[in-house]
mmCIF file of C-alpha atoms in Angstrom:
data_model
loop_
_atom_site.group_PDB
_atom_site.id
_atom_site.type_symbol
_atom_site.label_atom_id
_atom_site.label_comp_id
_atom_site.label_asym_id
_atom_site.label_seq_id
_atom_site.Cartn_x
_atom_site.Cartn_y
_atom_site.Cartn_z
ATOM 1 C CA MET T 1 -39.437 115.948 -107.506
ATOM 2 C CA ALA T 2 -36.950 117.766 -105.060
ATOM 3 C CA MET T 3 -36.408 115.273 -101.948
ATOM 4 C CA PRO T 4 -40.019 115.586 -100.122
ATOM 5 C CA GLN T 5 -40.073 117.329 -97.182
ATOM 6 C CA ALA T 6 -43.788 116.676 -95.997
ATOM 7 C CA ILE T 7 -46.880 114.554 -96.789
ATOM 8 C CA VAL T 8 -50.265 115.177 -96.623
ATOM 9 C CA ILE T 9 -53.197 112.675 -96.671
ATOM 10 C CA GLY T 10 -56.805 112.930 -96.896
ATOM 11 C CA CYS T 11 -59.493 110.158 -96.792
ATOM 12 C CA SER T 12 -62.980 109.583 -95.398
ATOM 13 C CA ALA T 13 -65.225 106.346 -95.781
ATOM 14 C CA GLY T 14 -63.146 103.551 -95.067
ATOM 15 C CA GLY T 15 -60.236 106.068 -94.142
ATOM 16 C CA LEU T 16 -59.650 104.607 -90.689
ATOM 17 C CA THR T 17 -58.716 100.888 -91.642
ATOM 18 C CA ALA T 18 -56.548 102.535 -94.811
ATOM 19 C CA LEU T 19 -54.660 104.633 -92.346
ATOM 20 C CA GLU T 20 -54.007 101.827 -89.989
ATOM 21 C CA GLN T 21 -52.556 99.640 -92.862
ATOM 22 C CA LEU T 22 -50.723 102.596 -94.537
ATOM 23 C CA PHE T 23 -49.139 103.935 -91.297
ATOM 24 C CA ALA T 24 -48.294 100.159 -90.115
ATOM 25 C CA GLY T 25 -45.850 100.031 -93.331
ATOM 26 C CA ILE T 26 -44.109 103.243 -92.991
ATOM 27 C CA ASP T 27 -40.268 102.900 -92.045
ATOM 28 C CA PRO T 28 -40.130 104.087 -88.454
ATOM 29 C CA ALA T 29 -37.022 106.465 -89.869
ATOM 30 C CA LEU T 30 -39.081 108.422 -92.061
ATOM 31 C CA PRO T 31 -37.991 112.049 -91.361
ATOM 32 C CA GLN T 32 -40.805 113.950 -92.881
ATOM 33 C CA PRO T 33 -44.008 115.437 -91.032
ATOM 34 C CA ILE T 34 -47.276 113.748 -92.202
ATOM 35 C CA ALA T 35 -50.537 115.728 -91.898
ATOM 36 C CA VAL T 36 -53.666 113.877 -91.980
ATOM 37 C CA CYS T 37 -57.541 115.046 -92.557
ATOM 38 C CA CYS T 38 -59.757 111.912 -92.120
ATOM 39 C CA HIS T 39 -63.269 112.464 -92.147
ATOM 40 C CA THR T 40 -64.716 110.305 -89.707
ATOM 41 C CA GLY T 41 -68.205 110.717 -88.387
ATOM 42 C CA SER T 42 -67.932 108.719 -85.209
ATOM 43 C CA ALA T 43 -64.579 108.841 -83.784
ATOM 44 C CA THR T 44 -63.349 111.819 -82.089
ATOM 45 C CA VAL T 45 -59.686 113.144 -82.772
ATOM 46 C CA ASP T 46 -58.568 111.567 -79.337
ATOM 47 C CA LEU T 47 -59.828 108.238 -80.193
ATOM 48 C CA LEU T 48 -58.709 108.361 -83.910
ATOM 49 C CA CYS T 49 -55.233 109.192 -82.763
ATOM 50 C CA GLU T 50 -55.646 106.530 -80.266
ATOM 51 C CA LEU T 51 -56.478 103.908 -82.825
ATOM 52 C CA LEU T 52 -53.831 104.850 -85.246
ATOM 53 C CA ALA T 53 -51.111 104.883 -82.788
ATOM 54 C CA LYS T 54 -51.942 101.367 -82.275
ATOM 55 C CA HIS T 55 -50.748 100.523 -86.122
ATOM 56 C CA ALA T 56 -48.286 103.236 -86.869
ATOM 57 C CA THR T 57 -44.676 102.962 -86.394
ATOM 58 C CA LEU T 58 -44.357 106.792 -85.754
ATOM 59 C CA PRO T 59 -45.913 108.767 -83.265
ATOM 60 C CA VAL T 60 -49.457 110.046 -83.697
ATOM 61 C CA GLU T 61 -51.059 113.458 -82.495
ATOM 62 C CA GLU T 62 -53.457 115.777 -82.468
ATOM 63 C CA ALA T 63 -52.547 119.139 -84.882
ATOM 64 C CA ARG T 64 -52.507 122.129 -82.654
ATOM 65 C CA GLU T 65 -52.792 125.937 -83.427
ATOM 66 C CA ARG T 66 -49.349 127.217 -83.923
ATOM 67 C CA ALA T 67 -47.552 123.993 -83.418
ATOM 68 C CA PRO T 68 -44.665 123.427 -86.084
ATOM 69 C CA MET T 69 -44.903 120.190 -88.657
ATOM 70 C CA ARG T 70 -42.617 118.044 -86.795
ATOM 71 C CA GLY T 71 -40.538 115.529 -88.926
ATOM 72 C CA GLY T 72 -41.498 112.018 -87.991
ATOM 73 C CA VAL T 73 -44.814 112.647 -86.548
ATOM 74 C CA ILE T 74 -48.364 112.173 -87.924
ATOM 75 C CA HIS T 75 -50.274 115.313 -87.272
ATOM 76 C CA VAL T 76 -54.325 114.555 -87.221
ATOM 77 C CA ALA T 77 -56.541 117.254 -88.256
ATOM 78 C CA PRO T 78 -58.936 118.401 -84.983
ATOM 79 C CA SER T 79 -62.756 117.814 -85.633
ATOM 80 C CA GLY T 80 -64.572 121.242 -86.649
ATOM 81 C CA TYR T 81 -61.863 123.093 -87.625
ATOM 82 C CA HIS T 82 -59.960 123.507 -91.139
ATOM 83 C CA LEU T 83 -56.199 122.604 -90.772
ATOM 84 C CA LEU T 84 -53.682 124.908 -92.735
ATOM 85 C CA VAL T 85 -49.784 124.954 -92.844
ATOM 86 C CA GLU T 86 -48.690 128.159 -92.720
ATOM 87 C CA ALA T 87 -45.786 129.728 -94.661
ATOM 88 C CA SER T 88 -43.399 129.095 -91.469
ATOM 89 C CA ARG T 89 -44.817 125.218 -91.720
ATOM 90 C CA ARG T 90 -46.488 125.872 -88.591
ATOM 91 C CA PHE T 91 -50.336 124.805 -88.124
ATOM 92 C CA SER T 92 -53.288 126.946 -88.023
ATOM 93 C CA LEU T 93 -57.043 126.372 -87.403
ATOM 94 C CA SER T 94 -59.802 128.004 -89.276
ATOM 95 C CA VAL T 95 -63.730 127.813 -88.434
ATOM 96 C CA ASP T 96 -64.418 129.057 -92.008
ATOM 97 C CA GLN T 97 -67.275 127.552 -94.219
ATOM 98 C CA ARG T 98 -67.137 123.825 -94.841
ATOM 99 C CA VAL T 99 -65.458 122.844 -98.076
ATOM 100 C CA SER T 100 -67.155 120.202 -99.939
ATOM 101 C CA PHE T 101 -69.718 119.596 -96.923
ATOM 102 C CA ALA T 102 -66.512 119.269 -94.497
ATOM 103 C CA ARG T 103 -64.709 120.955 -91.759
ATOM 104 C CA PRO T 104 -61.698 119.755 -91.927
ATOM 105 C CA SER T 105 -61.451 120.091 -95.666
ATOM 106 C CA ILE T 106 -58.864 117.870 -97.205
ATOM 107 C CA ASP T 107 -58.697 120.732 -100.000
ATOM 108 C CA VAL T 108 -57.887 123.461 -97.645
ATOM 109 C CA LEU T 109 -54.953 121.318 -95.846
ATOM 110 C CA PHE T 110 -53.416 120.208 -99.538
ATOM 111 C CA GLU T 111 -53.922 123.842 -101.001
ATOM 112 C CA SER T 112 -52.443 125.306 -98.007
ATOM 113 C CA ALA T 113 -49.306 122.713 -97.815
ATOM 114 C CA ALA T 114 -48.870 122.844 -101.306
ATOM 115 C CA GLU T 115 -48.370 126.762 -100.787
ATOM 116 C CA ALA T 116 -45.554 126.177 -98.005
ATOM 117 C CA TYR T 117 -43.827 123.440 -99.532
ATOM 118 C CA ARG T 118 -44.157 123.618 -103.454
ATOM 119 C CA ASP T 119 -42.493 120.770 -105.064
ATOM 120 C CA THR T 120 -41.310 119.135 -101.854
ATOM 121 C CA LEU T 121 -44.780 118.076 -100.834
ATOM 122 C CA ILE T 122 -46.491 114.566 -101.375
ATOM 123 C CA GLY T 123 -50.326 114.488 -101.668
ATOM 124 C CA ILE T 124 -52.011 111.353 -101.059
ATOM 125 C CA VAL T 125 -55.725 110.646 -101.573
ATOM 126 C CA LEU T 126 -57.377 107.521 -100.072
ATOM 127 C CA THR T 127 -60.776 106.036 -99.937
ATOM 128 C CA GLY T 128 -63.661 108.312 -99.435
ATOM 129 C CA ALA T 129 -67.461 108.966 -100.208
ATOM 130 C CA ASN T 130 -67.041 112.390 -101.803
ATOM 131 C CA SER T 131 -64.877 114.509 -103.877
ATOM 132 C CA ASP T 132 -63.032 116.496 -101.184
ATOM 133 C CA GLY T 133 -59.107 116.289 -101.777
ATOM 134 C CA ALA T 134 -59.646 116.371 -105.546
ATOM 135 C CA ASP T 135 -59.132 120.161 -106.034
ATOM 136 C CA GLY T 136 -56.350 120.473 -103.293
ATOM 137 C CA LEU T 137 -54.055 117.380 -105.335
ATOM 138 C CA VAL T 138 -54.639 119.566 -108.251
ATOM 139 C CA HIS T 139 -52.878 122.618 -106.208
ATOM 140 C CA VAL T 140 -50.287 119.982 -105.173
ATOM 141 C CA ARG T 141 -49.164 119.138 -108.699
ATOM 142 C CA GLN T 142 -49.377 122.564 -110.008
ATOM 143 C CA ALA T 143 -46.959 123.614 -107.289
ATOM 144 C CA GLY T 144 -44.755 120.812 -108.447
ATOM 145 C CA GLY T 145 -45.403 118.428 -105.902
ATOM 146 C CA LEU T 146 -46.292 114.673 -106.209
ATOM 147 C CA ALA T 147 -49.729 112.903 -106.416
ATOM 148 C CA VAL T 148 -50.387 109.905 -105.169
ATOM 149 C CA VAL T 149 -53.941 108.207 -105.383
ATOM 150 C CA GLN T 150 -55.017 104.717 -104.065
ATOM 151 C CA GLU T 151 -56.426 102.999 -107.052
ATOM 152 C CA PRO T 152 -60.073 103.260 -106.937
ATOM 153 C CA THR T 153 -60.948 99.649 -107.481
ATOM 154 C CA ASP T 154 -58.518 99.151 -104.422
ATOM 155 C CA ALA T 155 -60.572 101.596 -102.018
ATOM 156 C CA GLU T 156 -63.191 100.497 -99.694
ATOM 157 C CA VAL T 157 -65.084 103.392 -101.275
ATOM 158 C CA ALA T 158 -63.949 104.644 -104.814
ATOM 159 C CA THR T 159 -65.663 108.038 -104.803
ATOM 160 C CA MET T 160 -62.821 110.105 -103.582
ATOM 161 C CA PRO T 161 -60.013 108.547 -105.433
ATOM 162 C CA ALA T 162 -61.775 108.605 -108.654
ATOM 163 C CA ALA T 163 -62.526 112.135 -108.410
ATOM 164 C CA ALA T 164 -58.902 113.033 -107.533
ATOM 165 C CA LEU T 165 -57.748 110.787 -110.662
ATOM 166 C CA GLU T 166 -60.354 112.799 -112.602
ATOM 167 C CA ARG T 167 -59.605 116.369 -111.567
ATOM 168 C CA ALA T 168 -55.963 116.218 -110.846
ATOM 169 C CA GLY T 169 -54.488 112.995 -112.442
ATOM 170 C CA ALA T 170 -51.740 111.214 -110.475
ATOM 171 C CA ASP T 171 -48.030 110.539 -110.557
ATOM 172 C CA HIS T 172 -48.779 107.323 -108.625
ATOM 173 C CA CYS T 173 -52.304 105.338 -108.865
ATOM 174 C CA LEU T 174 -51.275 102.140 -106.654
ATOM 175 C CA PRO T 175 -53.403 99.784 -104.434
ATOM 176 C CA LEU T 176 -53.059 100.733 -100.681
ATOM 177 C CA ALA T 177 -50.500 97.866 -99.610
ATOM 178 C CA ALA T 178 -48.000 99.526 -102.339
ATOM 179 C CA ILE T 179 -48.518 103.004 -100.969
ATOM 180 C CA ALA T 180 -46.204 102.754 -97.747
ATOM 181 C CA PRO T 181 -43.176 100.932 -99.743
ATOM 182 C CA LEU T 182 -43.254 103.796 -102.184
ATOM 183 C CA LEU T 183 -43.381 106.365 -99.666
ATOM 184 C CA ASN T 184 -40.316 104.740 -97.681
ATOM 185 C CA ARG T 185 -38.373 104.956 -101.146
ATOM 186 C CA LEU T 186 -39.206 108.243 -101.691
ATOM 187 C CA CYS T 187 -38.632 109.918 -98.697
ATOM 188 C CA LEU T 188 -35.491 108.117 -96.914
ATOM 189 C CA PRO T 189 -32.113 109.346 -97.554
#
């Protein structure tokens, strides 16, 4: 894989706790942009960003229409919209139909980011209760990107990482605690 230029992460049930732990372990010098799609039934995006920012070593903000993916920033998908990465590496928002019963959809984010970043993208699937993200991770791998999946037995809810492994496989299948160290190794110059 070429030097990573972006990271996309998807999760649902148990995702807030997993993201808090993951982002606490990221090196604050990490230069890549991170885009996150977290299905949260109860938290607003403002609250999600606030909660993640308490643990993250990088700034956390809601992804905005036409805003660029900025390096060293965690961009969170807004609720009610699909988050896409354009070829220009700017965000766009869509109210297209739900995918895997979700909007925002992890698959939509992963597929669009794979088109924009090709073999310089890292896709990560964490804990969750459905299969959203599995097809998107297939696209990441087909474009030459790197697939990282949380070990299902380590996940709060194993369904999402198990579906990702079944459909896409993984370059790295790790417990949550090992994912931030992997990203730091792969992404820091």
